[in-house]
Tab-separated table of C-alpha atoms and ligand atoms in Angstrom:
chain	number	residue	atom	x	y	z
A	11	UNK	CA	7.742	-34.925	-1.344
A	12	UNK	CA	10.065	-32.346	-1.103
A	13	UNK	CA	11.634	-31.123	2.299
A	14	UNK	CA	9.306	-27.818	3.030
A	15	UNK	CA	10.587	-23.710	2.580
A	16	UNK	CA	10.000	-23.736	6.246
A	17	UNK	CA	10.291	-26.478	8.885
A	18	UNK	CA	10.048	-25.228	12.366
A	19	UNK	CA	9.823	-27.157	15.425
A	20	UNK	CA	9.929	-26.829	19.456
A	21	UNK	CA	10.872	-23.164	18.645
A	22	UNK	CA	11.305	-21.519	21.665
A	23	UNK	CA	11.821	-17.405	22.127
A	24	UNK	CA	12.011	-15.492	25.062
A	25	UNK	CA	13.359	-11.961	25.997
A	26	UNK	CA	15.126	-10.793	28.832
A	27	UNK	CA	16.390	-14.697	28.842
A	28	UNK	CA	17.356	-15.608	32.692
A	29	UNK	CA	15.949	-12.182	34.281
A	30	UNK	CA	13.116	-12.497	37.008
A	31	UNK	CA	10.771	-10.390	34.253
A	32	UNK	CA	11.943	-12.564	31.190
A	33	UNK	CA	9.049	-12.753	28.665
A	34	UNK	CA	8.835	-16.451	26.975
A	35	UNK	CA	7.122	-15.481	23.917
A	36	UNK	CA	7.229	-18.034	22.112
A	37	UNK	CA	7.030	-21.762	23.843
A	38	UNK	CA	7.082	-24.929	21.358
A	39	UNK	CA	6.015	-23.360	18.291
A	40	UNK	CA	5.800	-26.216	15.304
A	41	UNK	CA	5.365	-25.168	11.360
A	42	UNK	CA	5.285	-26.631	7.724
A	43	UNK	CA	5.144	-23.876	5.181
A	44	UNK	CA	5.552	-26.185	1.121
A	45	UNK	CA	6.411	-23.945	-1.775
A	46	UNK	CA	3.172	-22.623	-2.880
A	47	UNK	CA	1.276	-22.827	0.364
A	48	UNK	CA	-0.268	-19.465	1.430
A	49	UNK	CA	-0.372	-19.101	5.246
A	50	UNK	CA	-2.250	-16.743	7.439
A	51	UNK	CA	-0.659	-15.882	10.966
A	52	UNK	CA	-4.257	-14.598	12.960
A	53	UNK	CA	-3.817	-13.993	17.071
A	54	UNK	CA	-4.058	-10.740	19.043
A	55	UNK	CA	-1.834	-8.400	19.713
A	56	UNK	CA	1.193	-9.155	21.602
A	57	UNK	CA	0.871	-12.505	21.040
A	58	UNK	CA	4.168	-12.941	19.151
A	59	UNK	CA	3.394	-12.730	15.694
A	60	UNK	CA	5.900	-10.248	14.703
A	61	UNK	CA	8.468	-12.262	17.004
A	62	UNK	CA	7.660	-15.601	14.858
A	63	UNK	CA	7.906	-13.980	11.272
A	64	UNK	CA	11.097	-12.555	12.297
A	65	UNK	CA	12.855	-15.683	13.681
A	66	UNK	CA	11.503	-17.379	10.906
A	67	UNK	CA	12.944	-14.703	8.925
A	68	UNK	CA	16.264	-15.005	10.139
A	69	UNK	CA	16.613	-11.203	11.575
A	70	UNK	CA	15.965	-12.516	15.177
A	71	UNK	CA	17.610	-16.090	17.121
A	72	UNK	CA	15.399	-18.760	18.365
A	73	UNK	CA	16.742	-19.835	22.169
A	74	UNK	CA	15.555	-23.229	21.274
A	75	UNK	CA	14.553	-25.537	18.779
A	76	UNK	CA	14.746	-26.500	15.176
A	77	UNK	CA	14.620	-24.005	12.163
A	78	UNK	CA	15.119	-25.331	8.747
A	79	UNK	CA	14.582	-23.485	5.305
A	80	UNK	CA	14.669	-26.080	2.930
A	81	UNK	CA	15.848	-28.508	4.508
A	82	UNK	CA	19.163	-26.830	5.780
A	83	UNK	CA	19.120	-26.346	9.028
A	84	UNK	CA	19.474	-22.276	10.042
A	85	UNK	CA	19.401	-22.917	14.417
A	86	UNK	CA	23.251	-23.398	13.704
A	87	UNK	CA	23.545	-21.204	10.632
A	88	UNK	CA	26.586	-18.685	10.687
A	89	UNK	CA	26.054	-15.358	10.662
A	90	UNK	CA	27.168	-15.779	6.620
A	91	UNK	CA	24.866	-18.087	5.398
A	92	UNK	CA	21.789	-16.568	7.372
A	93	UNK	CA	22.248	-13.132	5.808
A	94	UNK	CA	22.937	-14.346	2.218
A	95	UNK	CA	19.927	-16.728	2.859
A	96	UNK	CA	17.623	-13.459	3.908
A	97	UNK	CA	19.228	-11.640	1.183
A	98	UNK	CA	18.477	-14.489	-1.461
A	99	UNK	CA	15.524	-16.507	-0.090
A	100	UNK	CA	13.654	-14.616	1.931
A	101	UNK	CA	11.149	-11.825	1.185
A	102	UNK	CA	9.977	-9.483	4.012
A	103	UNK	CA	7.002	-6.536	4.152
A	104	UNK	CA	6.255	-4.489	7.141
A	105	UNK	CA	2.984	-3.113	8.165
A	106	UNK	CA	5.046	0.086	7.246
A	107	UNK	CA	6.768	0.317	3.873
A	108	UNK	CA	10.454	1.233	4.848
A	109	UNK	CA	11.035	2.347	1.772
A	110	UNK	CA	14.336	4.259	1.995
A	111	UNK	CA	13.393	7.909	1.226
A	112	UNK	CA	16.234	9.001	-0.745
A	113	UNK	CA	15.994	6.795	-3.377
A	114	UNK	CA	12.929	6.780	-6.246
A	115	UNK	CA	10.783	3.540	-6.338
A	116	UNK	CA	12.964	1.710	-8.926
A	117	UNK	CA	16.216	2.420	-7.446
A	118	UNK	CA	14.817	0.699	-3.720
A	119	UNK	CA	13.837	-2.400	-5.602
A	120	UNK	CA	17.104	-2.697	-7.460
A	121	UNK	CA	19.216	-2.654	-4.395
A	122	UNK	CA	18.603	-5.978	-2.697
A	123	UNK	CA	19.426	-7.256	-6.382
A	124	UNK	CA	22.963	-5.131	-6.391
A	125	UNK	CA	23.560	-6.579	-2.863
A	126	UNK	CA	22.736	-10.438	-4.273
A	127	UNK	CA	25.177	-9.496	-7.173
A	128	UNK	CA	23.033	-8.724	-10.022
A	129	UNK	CA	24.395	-5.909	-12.608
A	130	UNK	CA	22.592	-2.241	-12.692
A	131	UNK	CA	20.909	-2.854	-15.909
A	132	UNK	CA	19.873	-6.480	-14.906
A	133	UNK	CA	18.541	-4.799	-11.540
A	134	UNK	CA	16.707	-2.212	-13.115
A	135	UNK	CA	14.601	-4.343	-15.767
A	136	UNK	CA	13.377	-6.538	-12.988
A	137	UNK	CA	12.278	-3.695	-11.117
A	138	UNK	CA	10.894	-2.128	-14.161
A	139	UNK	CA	8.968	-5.459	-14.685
A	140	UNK	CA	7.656	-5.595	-10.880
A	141	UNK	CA	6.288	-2.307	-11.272
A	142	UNK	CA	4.213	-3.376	-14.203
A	143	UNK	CA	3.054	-6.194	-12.101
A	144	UNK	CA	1.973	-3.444	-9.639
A	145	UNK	CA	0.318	-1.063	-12.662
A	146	UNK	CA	3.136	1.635	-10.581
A	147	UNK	CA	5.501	1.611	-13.989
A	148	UNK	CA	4.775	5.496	-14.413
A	149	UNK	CA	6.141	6.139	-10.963
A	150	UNK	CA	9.454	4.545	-11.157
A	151	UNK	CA	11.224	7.709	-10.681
A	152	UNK	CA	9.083	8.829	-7.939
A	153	UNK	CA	10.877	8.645	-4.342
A	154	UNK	CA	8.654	7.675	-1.367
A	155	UNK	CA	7.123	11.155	-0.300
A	156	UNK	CA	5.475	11.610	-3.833
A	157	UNK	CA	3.853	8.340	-3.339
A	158	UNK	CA	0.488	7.357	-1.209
A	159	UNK	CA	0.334	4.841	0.743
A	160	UNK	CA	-1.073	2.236	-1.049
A	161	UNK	CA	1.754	2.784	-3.861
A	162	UNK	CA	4.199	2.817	-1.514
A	163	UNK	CA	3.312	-0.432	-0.391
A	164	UNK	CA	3.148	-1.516	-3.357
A	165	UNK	CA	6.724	-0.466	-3.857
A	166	UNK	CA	7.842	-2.448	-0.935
A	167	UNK	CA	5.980	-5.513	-2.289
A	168	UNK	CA	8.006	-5.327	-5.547
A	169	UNK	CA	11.085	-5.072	-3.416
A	170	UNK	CA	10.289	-8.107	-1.284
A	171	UNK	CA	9.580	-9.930	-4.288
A	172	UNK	CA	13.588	-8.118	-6.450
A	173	UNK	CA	15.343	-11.337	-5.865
A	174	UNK	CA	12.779	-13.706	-6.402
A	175	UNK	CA	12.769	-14.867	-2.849
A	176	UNK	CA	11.286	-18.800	-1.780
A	177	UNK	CA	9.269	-17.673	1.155
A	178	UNK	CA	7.465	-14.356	1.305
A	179	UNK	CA	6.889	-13.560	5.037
A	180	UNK	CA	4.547	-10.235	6.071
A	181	UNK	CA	3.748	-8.951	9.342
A	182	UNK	CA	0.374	-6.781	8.341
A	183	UNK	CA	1.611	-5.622	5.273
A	184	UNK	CA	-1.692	-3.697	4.390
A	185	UNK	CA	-2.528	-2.782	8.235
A	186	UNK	CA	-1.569	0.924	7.628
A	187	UNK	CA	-4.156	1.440	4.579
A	188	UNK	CA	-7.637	2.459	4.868
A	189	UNK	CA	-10.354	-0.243	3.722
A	190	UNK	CA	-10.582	0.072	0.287
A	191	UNK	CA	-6.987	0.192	-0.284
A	192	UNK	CA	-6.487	-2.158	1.656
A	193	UNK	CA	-8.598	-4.794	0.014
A	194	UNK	CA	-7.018	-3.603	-3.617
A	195	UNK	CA	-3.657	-3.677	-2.606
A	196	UNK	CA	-3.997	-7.162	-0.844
A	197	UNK	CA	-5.202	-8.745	-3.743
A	198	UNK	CA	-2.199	-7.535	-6.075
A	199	UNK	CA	0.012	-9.155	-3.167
A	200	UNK	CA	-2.209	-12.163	-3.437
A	201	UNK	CA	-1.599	-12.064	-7.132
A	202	UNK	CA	1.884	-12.052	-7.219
A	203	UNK	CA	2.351	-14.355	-4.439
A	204	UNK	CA	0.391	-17.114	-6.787
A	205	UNK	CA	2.120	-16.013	-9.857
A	206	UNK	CA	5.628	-17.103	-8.547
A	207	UNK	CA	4.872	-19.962	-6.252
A	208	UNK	CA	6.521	-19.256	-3.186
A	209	UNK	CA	5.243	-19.744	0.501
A	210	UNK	CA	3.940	-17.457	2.014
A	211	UNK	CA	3.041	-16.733	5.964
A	212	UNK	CA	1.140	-13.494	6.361
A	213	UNK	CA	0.176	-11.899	9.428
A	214	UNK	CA	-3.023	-10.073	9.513
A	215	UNK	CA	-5.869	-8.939	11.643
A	216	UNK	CA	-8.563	-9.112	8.831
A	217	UNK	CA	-10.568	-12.099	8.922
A	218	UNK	CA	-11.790	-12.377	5.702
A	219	UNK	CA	-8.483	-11.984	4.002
A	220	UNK	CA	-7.316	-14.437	6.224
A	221	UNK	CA	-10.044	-17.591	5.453
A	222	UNK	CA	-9.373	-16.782	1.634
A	223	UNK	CA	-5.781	-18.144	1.835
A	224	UNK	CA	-4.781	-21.895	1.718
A	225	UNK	CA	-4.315	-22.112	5.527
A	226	UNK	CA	-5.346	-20.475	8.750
A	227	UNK	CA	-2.846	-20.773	12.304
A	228	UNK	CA	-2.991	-19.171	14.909
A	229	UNK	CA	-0.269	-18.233	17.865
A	230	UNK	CA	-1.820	-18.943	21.505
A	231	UNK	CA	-0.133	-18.855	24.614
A	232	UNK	CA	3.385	-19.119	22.482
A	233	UNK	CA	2.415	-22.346	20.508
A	234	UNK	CA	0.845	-22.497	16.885
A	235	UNK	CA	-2.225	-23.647	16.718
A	236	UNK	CA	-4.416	-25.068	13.204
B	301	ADP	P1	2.507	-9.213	18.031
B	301	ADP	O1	3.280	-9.051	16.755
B	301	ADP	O2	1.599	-10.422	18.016
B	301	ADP	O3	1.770	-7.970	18.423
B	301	ADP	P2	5.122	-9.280	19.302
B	301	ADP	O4	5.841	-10.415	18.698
B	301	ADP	O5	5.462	-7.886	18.801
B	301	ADP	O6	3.545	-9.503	19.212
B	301	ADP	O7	5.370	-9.268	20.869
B	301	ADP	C1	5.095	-10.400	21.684
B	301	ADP	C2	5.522	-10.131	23.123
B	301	ADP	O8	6.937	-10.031	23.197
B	301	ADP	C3	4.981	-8.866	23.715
B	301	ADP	O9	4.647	-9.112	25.059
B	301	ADP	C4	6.134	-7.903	23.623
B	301	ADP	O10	6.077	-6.927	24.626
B	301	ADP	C5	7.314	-8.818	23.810
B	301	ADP	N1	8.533	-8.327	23.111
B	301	ADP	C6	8.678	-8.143	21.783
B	301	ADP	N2	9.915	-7.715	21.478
B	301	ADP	C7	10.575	-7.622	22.665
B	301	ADP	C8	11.899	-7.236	23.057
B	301	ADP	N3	12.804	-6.883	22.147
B	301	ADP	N4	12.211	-7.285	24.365
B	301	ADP	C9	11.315	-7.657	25.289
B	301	ADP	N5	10.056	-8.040	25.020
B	301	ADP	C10	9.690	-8.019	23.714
């Protein structure tokens, strides 16, 4: 079998390290995530969920413990290779878009592909094709503002996805929608999740988006649990 997208183990993450008030958020934390796998990420707030997704996404250190994406080992990564593996490997979505709001939808998704090296006309097919994907392709040219919420989300999905990452990795990404939005919007993320085969770990709240995906954990007292 091959080595997984994600291999952590005995990850250990605590703020304030060495301060009477440091907070050990995360204690011994162990994960497989295989290419294809979709993961849910269910606990309460506070519990560290955003803290895992972002050590495992490289824009946050561990203190301790192992934290391979396939296979290489990232605890002892340089700076280097962790950024061009975020850049390359590694798609992230916020609860909030982040869209940047000077730019229209397809220019947002063609900049993580200018920054991994791809030409502007190259860039700007593959973000013309993602917003097909999305059914967005008449609102390329539209920057954030003109957008709703949904749609902007949407927006940030195709970016996540510009540069064809191995592991998709999504701290609520449709927690800031209403209901019905939310439900359509999570199912065209579910969509093109499947269509690509990456591995996915998604945070979420919602229960029954959470039991239709291939595997439920859970984050209690700092360790991963299911
Ligand atoms: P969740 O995403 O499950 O709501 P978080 O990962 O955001 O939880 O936070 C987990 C715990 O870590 C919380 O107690 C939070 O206050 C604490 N925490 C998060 N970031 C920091 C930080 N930069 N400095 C100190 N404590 C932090």
């Amino acid at each position: 079998m091959s080595d997984p997208i994600l291999k952590i183990q005995g990850l250990v993450k605590s703020y304030n390290t060495g301060r009477p008030n440091e907070v050990q958020v995360l204690r011994d934390c162990d994960l497989e995530l295989f290419a294809g796998q979709v993961v849910s990420l269910v606990a309460p707030s506070g519990a560290g969920k955003s803290t895992l997704l972002h050590v495992a996404g490289l824009l946050d250190t561990p203190n301790g413990g192992l934290l391979q994406m396939s296979g290489k080992n990232m605890s002892a990564a340089t700076d280097r290779v962790r950024t061009d593996m975020r850049l390359m490997k590694i798609g992230f979505i916020y609860q909030f878009h982040h869209l940047l709001p000077e730019f229209s939808a397809v220019e947002n998704i063609m900049l993580p592909q200018l920054a991994a090296g791809s030409n502007d006309r190259q860039a700007r097919a593959r973000a013309l094709q993602l917003l097909d994907k999305v059914g967005l392709s008449p609102r390329g040219n539209h920057r954030p503002s003109e957008l709703s919420g949904g749609e902007q989300q949407r927006v940030a999905f195709c970016r996540a996805l510009a540069n064809a990452p191995d592991l998709l990795l999504a701290d609520e990404p449709t927690g800031n929608l209403d209901p019905e939005t939310s439900d359509h919007v999570f199912k065209l993320l579910m969509d093109l999740v499947r269509s690509t085969g990456m591995g996915a770990l998604i945070a979420t709240h919602n229960m029954e988006l959470a039991a239709g995906m291939d595997r439920q954990i859970r984050l209690e007292k700092g360790k991963i649990f299911g």
